[in-house]
Short mmCIF file of C-alpha atoms in Angstrom, two decimals:
data_model
loop_
_atom_site.label_atom_id
_atom_site.label_comp_id
_atom_site.label_asym_id
_atom_site.label_seq_id
_atom_site.Cartn_x
_atom_site.Cartn_y
_atom_site.Cartn_z
CA MET A 1 -1.14 -79.56 27.30
CA ALA A 2 -1.50 -76.43 25.18
CA GLN A 3 -3.80 -76.65 22.20
CA LYS A 4 -2.52 -75.87 18.73
CA PRO A 5 -4.03 -72.73 17.21
CA ASN A 6 -6.55 -73.36 14.47
CA ALA A 7 -6.28 -71.97 10.97
CA GLU A 8 -8.38 -68.89 11.75
CA GLU A 9 -6.18 -68.02 14.73
CA ILE A 10 -3.02 -68.53 12.66
CA GLY A 11 -4.44 -66.19 10.01
CA SER A 12 -5.04 -63.52 12.62
CA LEU A 13 -1.48 -63.84 13.95
CA ILE A 14 0.31 -63.68 10.59
CA PRO A 15 -0.23 -60.51 8.52
CA SER A 16 -1.66 -61.24 5.09
CA GLN A 17 0.19 -60.25 1.92
CA LYS A 18 -2.46 -57.59 1.35
CA ASP A 19 -1.91 -56.07 4.82
CA ALA A 20 1.86 -56.18 4.38
CA ARG A 21 1.54 -54.49 0.98
CA LYS A 22 -0.73 -51.77 2.42
CA SER A 23 1.72 -51.18 5.25
CA ARG A 24 4.65 -50.97 2.83
CA ASN A 25 2.76 -48.56 0.56
CA SER A 26 1.84 -46.33 3.51
CA MET A 27 5.51 -46.22 4.55
CA ILE A 28 6.57 -45.27 1.01
CA SER A 29 3.91 -42.56 0.89
CA ALA A 30 4.90 -41.28 4.33
CA SER A 31 8.57 -41.21 3.31
CA PHE A 32 7.76 -39.17 0.20
CA ASN A 33 5.66 -36.71 2.21
CA PHE A 34 8.41 -36.41 4.82
CA ILE A 35 11.14 -35.80 2.24
CA ASN A 36 8.92 -33.11 0.72
CA SER A 37 8.46 -31.59 4.18
CA ILE A 38 12.22 -31.44 4.79
CA ILE A 39 13.42 -30.28 1.38
CA GLY A 40 11.87 -26.87 0.98
CA SER A 41 12.93 -23.32 0.34
CA GLY A 42 15.59 -23.51 3.08
CA ILE A 43 17.79 -25.47 0.70
CA ILE A 44 18.58 -22.25 -1.19
CA GLY A 45 20.72 -20.99 1.71
CA LEU A 46 22.87 -24.11 2.16
CA PRO A 47 25.69 -22.99 -0.20
CA TYR A 48 25.85 -19.79 1.87
CA ALA A 49 26.10 -21.94 5.02
CA LEU A 50 29.16 -23.70 3.58
CA SER A 51 30.72 -20.33 2.81
CA GLN A 52 30.29 -19.41 6.49
CA ALA A 53 31.65 -22.66 7.92
CA GLY A 54 34.19 -23.78 5.30
CA LEU A 55 33.52 -26.59 2.84
CA PRO A 56 34.88 -29.64 4.75
CA PHE A 57 33.69 -28.49 8.18
CA GLY A 58 30.40 -27.25 6.73
CA LEU A 59 29.68 -30.64 5.19
CA LEU A 60 30.51 -32.28 8.52
CA LEU A 61 28.11 -29.90 10.29
CA LEU A 62 25.41 -30.60 7.69
CA ILE A 63 25.73 -34.34 8.36
CA VAL A 64 25.61 -33.75 12.13
CA VAL A 65 22.48 -31.58 11.82
CA GLY A 66 20.91 -34.29 9.66
CA LEU A 67 21.70 -37.00 12.22
CA ILE A 68 20.38 -34.86 15.08
CA THR A 69 17.22 -34.16 13.09
CA ASP A 70 16.75 -37.89 12.52
CA TYR A 71 17.27 -38.69 16.19
CA SER A 72 15.07 -35.86 17.52
CA ILE A 73 12.15 -36.77 15.22
CA ILE A 74 12.14 -40.31 16.61
CA LEU A 75 12.54 -38.89 20.14
CA LEU A 76 9.52 -36.67 19.54
CA ILE A 77 7.28 -39.63 18.68
CA LYS A 78 8.65 -41.58 21.65
CA GLY A 79 7.64 -38.67 23.88
CA GLY A 80 4.18 -38.68 22.28
CA ASN A 81 3.79 -42.40 23.00
CA LEU A 82 4.95 -41.97 26.60
CA SER A 83 2.51 -39.12 27.23
CA GLY A 84 -0.36 -40.48 25.14
CA THR A 85 -0.46 -37.39 22.94
CA ASN A 86 -0.61 -37.07 19.16
CA SER A 87 0.64 -33.55 18.41
CA TYR A 88 3.66 -31.39 19.22
CA GLN A 89 1.48 -28.88 21.08
CA SER A 90 -0.35 -31.46 23.19
CA LEU A 91 2.98 -33.19 24.01
CA MET A 92 4.47 -29.92 25.27
CA LYS A 93 1.32 -29.06 27.24
CA SER A 94 1.18 -32.54 28.78
CA THR A 95 4.86 -32.39 29.70
CA PHE A 96 5.43 -28.80 30.83
CA GLY A 97 1.90 -27.50 31.30
CA PHE A 98 0.48 -24.27 29.91
CA PRO A 99 3.83 -22.35 30.10
CA GLY A 100 5.39 -25.04 27.91
CA PHE A 101 2.48 -24.78 25.50
CA LEU A 102 3.02 -21.00 25.24
CA ILE A 103 6.76 -21.38 24.63
CA LEU A 104 6.19 -23.91 21.85
CA SER A 105 3.41 -21.78 20.36
CA ALA A 106 5.74 -18.77 20.29
CA LEU A 107 8.42 -20.78 18.50
CA GLN A 108 5.93 -22.32 16.10
CA PHE A 109 4.66 -18.84 15.30
CA LEU A 110 8.15 -17.35 14.94
CA TYR A 111 9.48 -20.00 12.59
CA PRO A 112 6.86 -19.73 9.79
CA PHE A 113 6.54 -15.97 10.29
CA ILE A 114 10.25 -15.35 9.66
CA ALA A 115 10.12 -17.95 6.88
CA MET A 116 7.41 -15.91 5.13
CA ILE A 117 9.63 -12.82 5.37
CA SER A 118 12.46 -14.79 3.74
CA TYR A 119 10.06 -16.02 1.04
CA ASN A 120 9.12 -12.45 0.14
CA ILE A 121 12.78 -11.39 0.05
CA THR A 122 13.56 -14.32 -2.22
CA THR A 123 10.59 -13.57 -4.48
CA GLY A 124 11.80 -10.00 -4.89
CA ASP A 125 15.35 -11.15 -5.61
CA THR A 126 14.52 -13.88 -8.10
CA LEU A 127 11.54 -12.61 -10.07
CA THR A 128 13.03 -9.17 -10.74
CA LYS A 129 15.82 -10.86 -12.68
CA VAL A 130 13.35 -13.15 -14.42
CA PHE A 131 11.31 -10.17 -15.58
CA GLN A 132 14.44 -8.46 -16.90
CA ARG A 133 14.77 -11.23 -19.47
CA ILE A 134 11.52 -10.00 -21.03
CA PRO A 135 12.26 -7.78 -24.06
CA GLY A 136 11.88 -4.13 -23.13
CA VAL A 137 12.26 -4.67 -19.37
CA GLY A 138 15.54 -3.14 -18.22
CA PRO A 139 17.09 -2.49 -14.79
CA ASP A 140 15.07 0.74 -14.46
CA HIS A 141 11.71 -0.84 -15.35
CA ILE A 142 9.07 -1.14 -12.63
CA LEU A 143 9.14 -4.95 -12.98
CA ALA A 144 12.82 -4.81 -12.00
CA GLU A 145 11.92 -3.05 -8.74
CA ARG A 146 11.88 -5.60 -5.89
CA HIS A 147 9.39 -3.63 -3.76
CA PHE A 148 6.86 -3.56 -6.59
CA VAL A 149 7.36 -7.27 -7.36
CA ILE A 150 6.88 -8.24 -3.71
CA LEU A 151 3.68 -6.19 -3.50
CA LEU A 152 2.45 -7.55 -6.83
CA THR A 153 2.97 -11.23 -5.93
CA THR A 154 1.49 -10.66 -2.47
CA ILE A 155 -1.70 -9.04 -3.74
CA ALA A 156 -2.13 -11.28 -6.80
CA PHE A 157 -1.05 -14.68 -5.44
CA THR A 158 0.10 -15.23 -1.86
CA LEU A 159 -2.67 -13.27 -0.10
CA PRO A 160 -5.58 -14.88 -2.01
CA LEU A 161 -4.09 -18.35 -1.46
CA SER A 162 -3.46 -17.59 2.20
CA LEU A 163 -7.13 -16.71 2.71
CA TYR A 164 -8.21 -20.34 2.18
CA ARG A 165 -9.68 -21.81 5.35
CA ASN A 166 -9.06 -25.46 4.43
CA ILE A 167 -5.44 -26.55 3.98
CA GLU A 168 -6.58 -29.52 1.86
CA ARG A 169 -7.26 -27.08 -0.98
CA LEU A 170 -3.50 -26.49 -1.06
CA GLY A 171 -2.70 -30.22 -1.22
CA LYS A 172 -1.42 -30.24 -4.81
CA VAL A 173 1.00 -27.44 -3.98
CA SER A 174 3.23 -29.88 -2.08
CA PHE A 175 3.84 -32.08 -5.12
CA LEU A 176 4.45 -29.07 -7.38
CA SER A 177 6.93 -27.63 -4.89
CA MET A 178 8.81 -30.96 -4.78
CA VAL A 179 9.10 -31.12 -8.58
CA LEU A 180 10.33 -27.53 -8.73
CA THR A 181 12.91 -28.15 -5.99
CA PHE A 182 14.38 -31.16 -7.83
CA THR A 183 14.55 -29.05 -11.00
CA ILE A 184 16.47 -26.35 -9.11
CA VAL A 185 18.93 -28.90 -7.70
CA ILE A 186 19.67 -30.23 -11.21
CA ILE A 187 20.18 -26.70 -12.56
CA VAL A 188 22.64 -25.77 -9.78
CA ILE A 189 24.64 -28.98 -10.40
CA ILE A 190 24.78 -28.28 -14.15
CA LYS A 191 25.95 -24.71 -13.52
CA ALA A 192 28.65 -25.97 -11.16
CA ALA A 193 30.14 -27.93 -14.06
CA THR A 194 29.75 -25.19 -16.69
CA LEU A 195 30.12 -21.88 -14.82
CA GLY A 196 32.26 -22.90 -11.85
CA PRO A 197 35.58 -23.29 -13.75
CA GLN A 198 35.21 -19.71 -15.10
CA ILE A 199 35.08 -18.08 -11.64
CA PRO A 200 38.35 -17.74 -9.71
CA PRO A 201 38.00 -19.10 -6.15
CA THR A 202 38.46 -16.75 -3.22
CA GLU A 203 41.65 -16.85 -1.19
CA ASN A 204 40.40 -19.11 1.61
CA ALA A 205 37.85 -20.98 -0.49
CA TRP A 206 39.06 -24.45 0.51
CA ALA A 207 39.85 -23.75 4.18
CA PHE A 208 38.81 -26.58 6.45
CA ALA A 209 36.81 -24.37 8.84
CA LYS A 210 35.87 -20.72 9.33
CA TRP A 211 35.21 -18.78 12.51
CA ASN A 212 31.47 -18.09 11.99
CA ALA A 213 30.41 -21.74 11.68
CA MET A 214 27.65 -21.34 14.30
CA GLN A 215 25.75 -19.07 11.92
CA ALA A 216 25.93 -21.88 9.38
CA VAL A 217 24.31 -24.28 11.87
CA GLY A 218 21.38 -21.88 12.13
CA VAL A 219 20.86 -21.90 8.35
CA MET A 220 21.17 -25.70 8.27
CA SER A 221 18.65 -26.07 11.10
CA PHE A 222 16.23 -23.87 9.15
CA ALA A 223 16.67 -26.12 6.11
CA PHE A 224 15.99 -29.34 8.06
CA ILE A 225 13.12 -28.32 10.35
CA CYS A 226 10.16 -30.65 9.83
CA HIS A 227 9.06 -31.56 13.33
CA HIS A 228 5.71 -29.78 13.09
CA ASN A 229 4.65 -32.41 10.51
CA SER A 230 6.01 -35.45 12.37
CA PHE A 231 2.88 -36.49 14.26
CA LEU A 232 0.70 -35.98 11.19
CA ILE A 233 2.89 -38.22 9.02
CA TYR A 234 3.30 -40.76 11.82
CA GLY A 235 -0.49 -41.01 12.09
CA SER A 236 -0.75 -41.66 8.33
CA LEU A 237 1.12 -44.97 8.65
CA GLU A 238 -0.99 -48.13 8.23
CA GLN A 239 0.91 -49.59 11.20
CA PRO A 240 2.16 -46.64 13.30
CA THR A 241 4.87 -48.35 15.31
CA LEU A 242 8.23 -46.97 16.40
CA VAL A 243 10.00 -49.54 14.21
CA ASN A 244 8.13 -48.45 11.07
CA TRP A 245 8.50 -44.79 12.03
CA SER A 246 12.25 -45.20 12.50
CA ARG A 247 12.54 -46.69 9.01
CA VAL A 248 10.51 -43.87 7.47
CA THR A 249 12.59 -41.27 9.33
CA HIS A 250 15.94 -42.80 8.37
CA VAL A 251 14.98 -43.04 4.69
CA SER A 252 13.48 -39.55 4.58
CA VAL A 253 16.20 -37.67 6.45
CA GLY A 254 18.93 -39.66 4.69
CA SER A 255 17.51 -38.86 1.26
CA ALA A 256 17.03 -35.19 2.17
CA LEU A 257 20.61 -35.04 3.48
CA ILE A 258 22.06 -36.43 0.23
CA ILE A 259 20.04 -34.00 -1.91
CA SER A 260 20.86 -31.05 0.36
CA ALA A 261 24.57 -31.87 0.43
CA ALA A 262 24.69 -32.16 -3.38
CA PHE A 263 22.98 -28.78 -3.74
CA ALA A 264 25.17 -27.11 -1.11
CA VAL A 265 28.44 -28.40 -2.56
CA ALA A 266 27.45 -27.58 -6.15
CA GLY A 267 26.43 -24.05 -5.21
CA TYR A 268 29.45 -23.33 -3.03
CA THR A 269 32.10 -24.78 -5.34
CA THR A 270 30.71 -22.62 -8.16
CA PHE A 271 31.03 -19.29 -6.30
CA THR A 272 33.17 -20.08 -3.18
CA GLY A 273 33.53 -16.94 -1.02
CA TYR A 274 31.21 -14.88 -3.21
CA THR A 275 28.21 -17.07 -2.36
CA GLN A 276 25.12 -15.08 -1.34
CA GLY A 277 22.33 -16.05 1.07
CA ASP A 278 20.17 -16.65 -2.00
CA VAL A 279 22.50 -18.54 -4.33
CA PHE A 280 20.50 -17.41 -7.39
CA GLU A 281 21.73 -13.88 -6.66
CA ASN A 282 25.14 -15.14 -7.81
CA TYR A 283 24.05 -16.05 -11.32
CA CYS A 284 24.16 -13.48 -14.10
CA ARG A 285 21.03 -11.85 -15.46
CA ASN A 286 21.76 -13.03 -19.00
CA ASP A 287 22.07 -16.70 -17.93
CA ASN A 288 19.01 -18.41 -19.43
CA LEU A 289 19.31 -21.66 -17.45
CA ALA A 290 19.71 -19.71 -14.20
CA THR A 291 16.73 -17.57 -15.19
CA PHE A 292 14.64 -20.72 -15.55
CA GLY A 293 15.90 -21.82 -12.14
CA ARG A 294 14.91 -18.45 -10.67
CA PHE A 295 11.45 -18.80 -12.19
CA CYS A 296 11.05 -22.30 -10.71
CA PHE A 297 12.20 -21.16 -7.29
CA GLY A 298 10.03 -18.04 -7.36
CA LEU A 299 6.99 -20.17 -8.22
CA SER A 300 7.90 -22.65 -5.48
CA ILE A 301 8.12 -19.83 -2.94
CA ILE A 302 4.76 -18.35 -3.97
CA THR A 303 3.05 -21.74 -3.58
CA THR A 304 4.76 -22.46 -0.23
CA PHE A 305 4.00 -19.12 1.44
CA PRO A 306 0.28 -19.93 2.08
CA LEU A 307 1.20 -23.16 3.90
CA GLU A 308 3.37 -21.23 6.37
CA CYS A 309 0.64 -18.60 6.75
CA PHE A 310 -1.82 -21.38 7.61
CA VAL A 311 0.47 -22.58 10.44
CA THR A 312 0.99 -19.05 11.76
CA ARG A 313 -2.74 -18.32 11.74
CA GLU A 314 -3.51 -21.61 13.52
CA VAL A 315 -1.06 -20.75 16.30
CA VAL A 316 -2.71 -17.36 16.78
CA SER A 317 -6.13 -19.00 16.75
CA ASN A 318 -5.17 -21.64 19.32
CA VAL A 319 -3.44 -19.25 21.74
CA ILE A 320 -5.63 -16.15 21.54
CA CYS A 321 -9.08 -17.41 20.53
CA SER A 322 -8.97 -21.09 21.60
CA ARG A 323 -11.72 -21.78 19.07
CA ASP A 324 -12.43 -21.78 15.36
CA LEU A 325 -12.17 -18.32 13.84
CA SER A 326 -15.19 -16.62 12.38
CA LYS A 327 -14.99 -15.57 8.75
CA ALA A 328 -14.28 -11.95 9.68
CA GLU A 329 -11.60 -12.96 12.24
CA HIS A 330 -10.02 -15.33 9.72
CA VAL A 331 -9.73 -12.57 7.11
CA ALA A 332 -8.53 -9.95 9.62
CA ILE A 333 -5.79 -12.14 11.14
CA THR A 334 -4.62 -13.30 7.71
CA LEU A 335 -4.41 -9.71 6.45
CA LEU A 336 -2.48 -8.66 9.56
CA ILE A 337 0.04 -11.53 9.27
CA VAL A 338 0.62 -11.02 5.54
CA ALA A 339 0.87 -7.24 5.93
CA CYS A 340 3.48 -7.51 8.71
CA CYS A 341 5.57 -10.01 6.72
CA THR A 342 5.37 -7.87 3.60
CA ALA A 343 6.36 -4.69 5.44
CA MET A 344 9.41 -6.35 6.99
CA SER A 345 10.51 -7.89 3.69
CA LEU A 346 10.21 -4.49 2.00
CA ALA A 347 12.35 -2.88 4.70
CA TYR A 348 15.11 -5.53 4.72
CA ASP A 349 16.59 -7.52 1.88
CA CYS A 350 19.53 -9.58 3.22
CA LEU A 351 18.34 -13.19 3.05
CA GLY A 352 21.39 -14.75 4.71
CA VAL A 353 20.84 -12.89 7.98
CA VAL A 354 17.11 -13.73 7.97
CA LEU A 355 17.84 -17.44 7.48
CA THR A 356 20.44 -17.37 10.25
CA LEU A 357 18.13 -15.64 12.74
CA ASN A 358 15.25 -18.02 11.99
CA GLY A 359 17.58 -20.97 12.42
CA VAL A 360 19.09 -19.96 15.75
CA LEU A 361 15.94 -18.45 17.29
CA SER A 362 13.28 -20.97 16.29
CA ALA A 363 14.54 -23.99 14.32
CA THR A 364 17.36 -24.86 16.76
CA PRO A 365 15.14 -25.11 19.87
CA LEU A 366 12.46 -27.00 17.90
CA ILE A 367 15.05 -29.55 16.71
CA PHE A 368 17.65 -29.76 19.49
CA ILE A 369 16.07 -28.67 22.75
CA ILE A 370 12.32 -29.27 23.03
CA PRO A 371 12.10 -32.94 21.86
CA SER A 372 14.99 -33.82 24.20
CA ALA A 373 13.51 -31.90 27.14
CA CYS A 374 10.11 -33.58 26.71
CA TYR A 375 11.67 -37.04 26.56
CA LEU A 376 13.81 -36.40 29.65
CA LYS A 377 10.79 -35.17 31.63
CA LEU A 378 8.74 -38.22 30.63
CA SER A 379 11.53 -40.78 30.99
CA SER A 380 11.27 -43.00 34.05
CA GLY A 381 15.04 -43.42 34.36
CA ARG A 382 17.47 -41.01 35.99
CA TRP A 383 18.74 -38.13 33.91
CA PHE A 384 22.24 -39.55 33.85
CA HIS A 385 21.07 -42.96 32.74
CA SER A 386 22.85 -44.06 29.55
CA GLU A 387 19.78 -43.63 27.33
CA ASN A 388 19.31 -40.06 28.56
CA LEU A 389 22.85 -38.83 27.90
CA ILE A 390 22.26 -38.03 24.22
CA PRO A 391 19.13 -35.90 24.91
CA ILE A 392 21.08 -33.98 27.60
CA LEU A 393 23.92 -33.44 25.13
CA LEU A 394 21.49 -32.19 22.48
CA ILE A 395 20.03 -29.64 24.91
CA LEU A 396 23.50 -28.31 25.70
CA ILE A 397 24.46 -28.18 22.00
CA GLY A 398 21.20 -26.41 21.16
CA LEU A 399 21.74 -23.76 23.83
CA PHE A 400 25.32 -23.22 22.65
CA VAL A 401 24.23 -22.85 19.00
CA MET A 402 21.43 -20.43 19.93
CA ILE A 403 23.56 -18.16 22.11
CA THR A 404 26.67 -18.21 19.91
CA GLY A 405 24.81 -17.98 16.62
CA LEU A 406 22.63 -15.08 17.75
CA THR A 407 25.62 -13.20 19.21
CA MET A 408 27.66 -13.57 16.03
CA ALA A 409 24.70 -12.64 13.80
CA VAL A 410 24.26 -9.39 15.75
CA LEU A 411 27.94 -8.50 16.15
CA TYR A 412 29.10 -9.62 12.69
CA PRO A 413 26.20 -9.23 10.25
CA GLN A 414 26.93 -10.57 6.79
CA ASP A 415 27.06 -8.23 3.81
CA CYS A 416 24.78 -8.80 0.84
CA SER A 417 25.00 -7.52 -2.69
CA HIS A 418 21.27 -7.55 -3.41
CA GLY A 419 20.37 -6.87 -7.04
CA VAL A 420 23.96 -6.17 -8.10
CA GLU A 421 25.67 -8.13 -10.85
CA MET A 422 28.80 -10.01 -9.84
CA PHE A 423 32.17 -9.13 -11.39
CA TYR A 424 32.28 -12.26 -13.56
CA CYS A 425 29.04 -11.35 -15.40
CA ALA A 426 29.83 -10.13 -18.92
CA ASP A 427 26.73 -7.98 -19.40
CA ALA A 428 27.53 -4.77 -21.23
CA ASN A 429 24.39 -3.10 -19.89
CA VAL A 430 25.48 -3.51 -16.27
CA THR A 431 27.12 -0.45 -14.76
CA SER A 432 27.59 -1.73 -11.22
CA THR A 433 29.41 -4.92 -10.38
CA VAL A 434 30.82 -6.58 -7.30
CA ALA A 435 34.58 -6.77 -7.64
CA PRO A 436 36.63 -9.68 -6.32
CA VAL A 437 37.97 -9.26 -2.80
#
């Protein structure tokens, strides 16, 4: 006859209130960190994505990308558990060997590198208009010159911050960026209510779908990419189980989806077919609330740039050096990365195309293809087993989005009206405006 467990054994089997509270707090903290990881600078291009896809179909695509992101993040951790690995790189190396490690490293380099180019473009777009609100600074002033502003912010802020060797010294940046992003969302919603009714919608503003929707998927993928942080946040859980991780992922991605959809709809319904890749390009220079929003977004970009530079430098270090960088190597590689990004952002200023290319070339395979491929390779069941059908479908969708999106981005590049006031801006000092089409 089985013996009844004593009180000590019962206590070890039932989690104490203190343990349960610690676990709950760690899940809340992980959810907050994950939401912050998802909602970043990519949100600024979501109104543009809706203008490419059409409002109803664009919202549907945004929801689908959010659901796929949620599913693939959980799939990524499942693959890690199956292979006994605790990072995206080690999972890929364990699953597909050194060639797989190189492919992932290339994608993980490409994504933050192109993101840094987009950050510089955005900084030049936003801060030039902020500076023009300073008395005595007109359109011909040096502070209204995007090339000078990009060089100034690079030398004074982003390069010094990027030279830090320890990412923990940038820890407070994450919270600041989150606060600034929420402020921007509120400003765009307010402007939708106050400015939107004054701007006549374009002819096909409320069409259900538009032909270049695949480009929109690329921008949306860029906005939702967060997989490089998944293992780190999973490891921060007090009880890192798939059940707890699924809850954290559902809450985080769901919250990010709601915030992103609100921002996208507010931005698009304000400007409809005139929406630019950087939605703050649509607001008038003499709009004080929009100027504050530009300032917040410019500051957010400046503080986010070093984090992406850290990732890019780590990839170079892992692939080329396979060891910790010396001080001289650290400085040299950082200078090279920042210089290349700055040069490209000075040469090209159309943010929408940059976001699209980053989405289809790097974010889409990191979200759709690689987590699914790793899980299929590690799964013990047959490929056409019921639980493997969704990963197979995601791989096919990812390949379709990459090929179609890249083809359309090259054949039908989107126009931008960088630095030019829109036709609805009543600024007497403006001599060049974009007329309605």
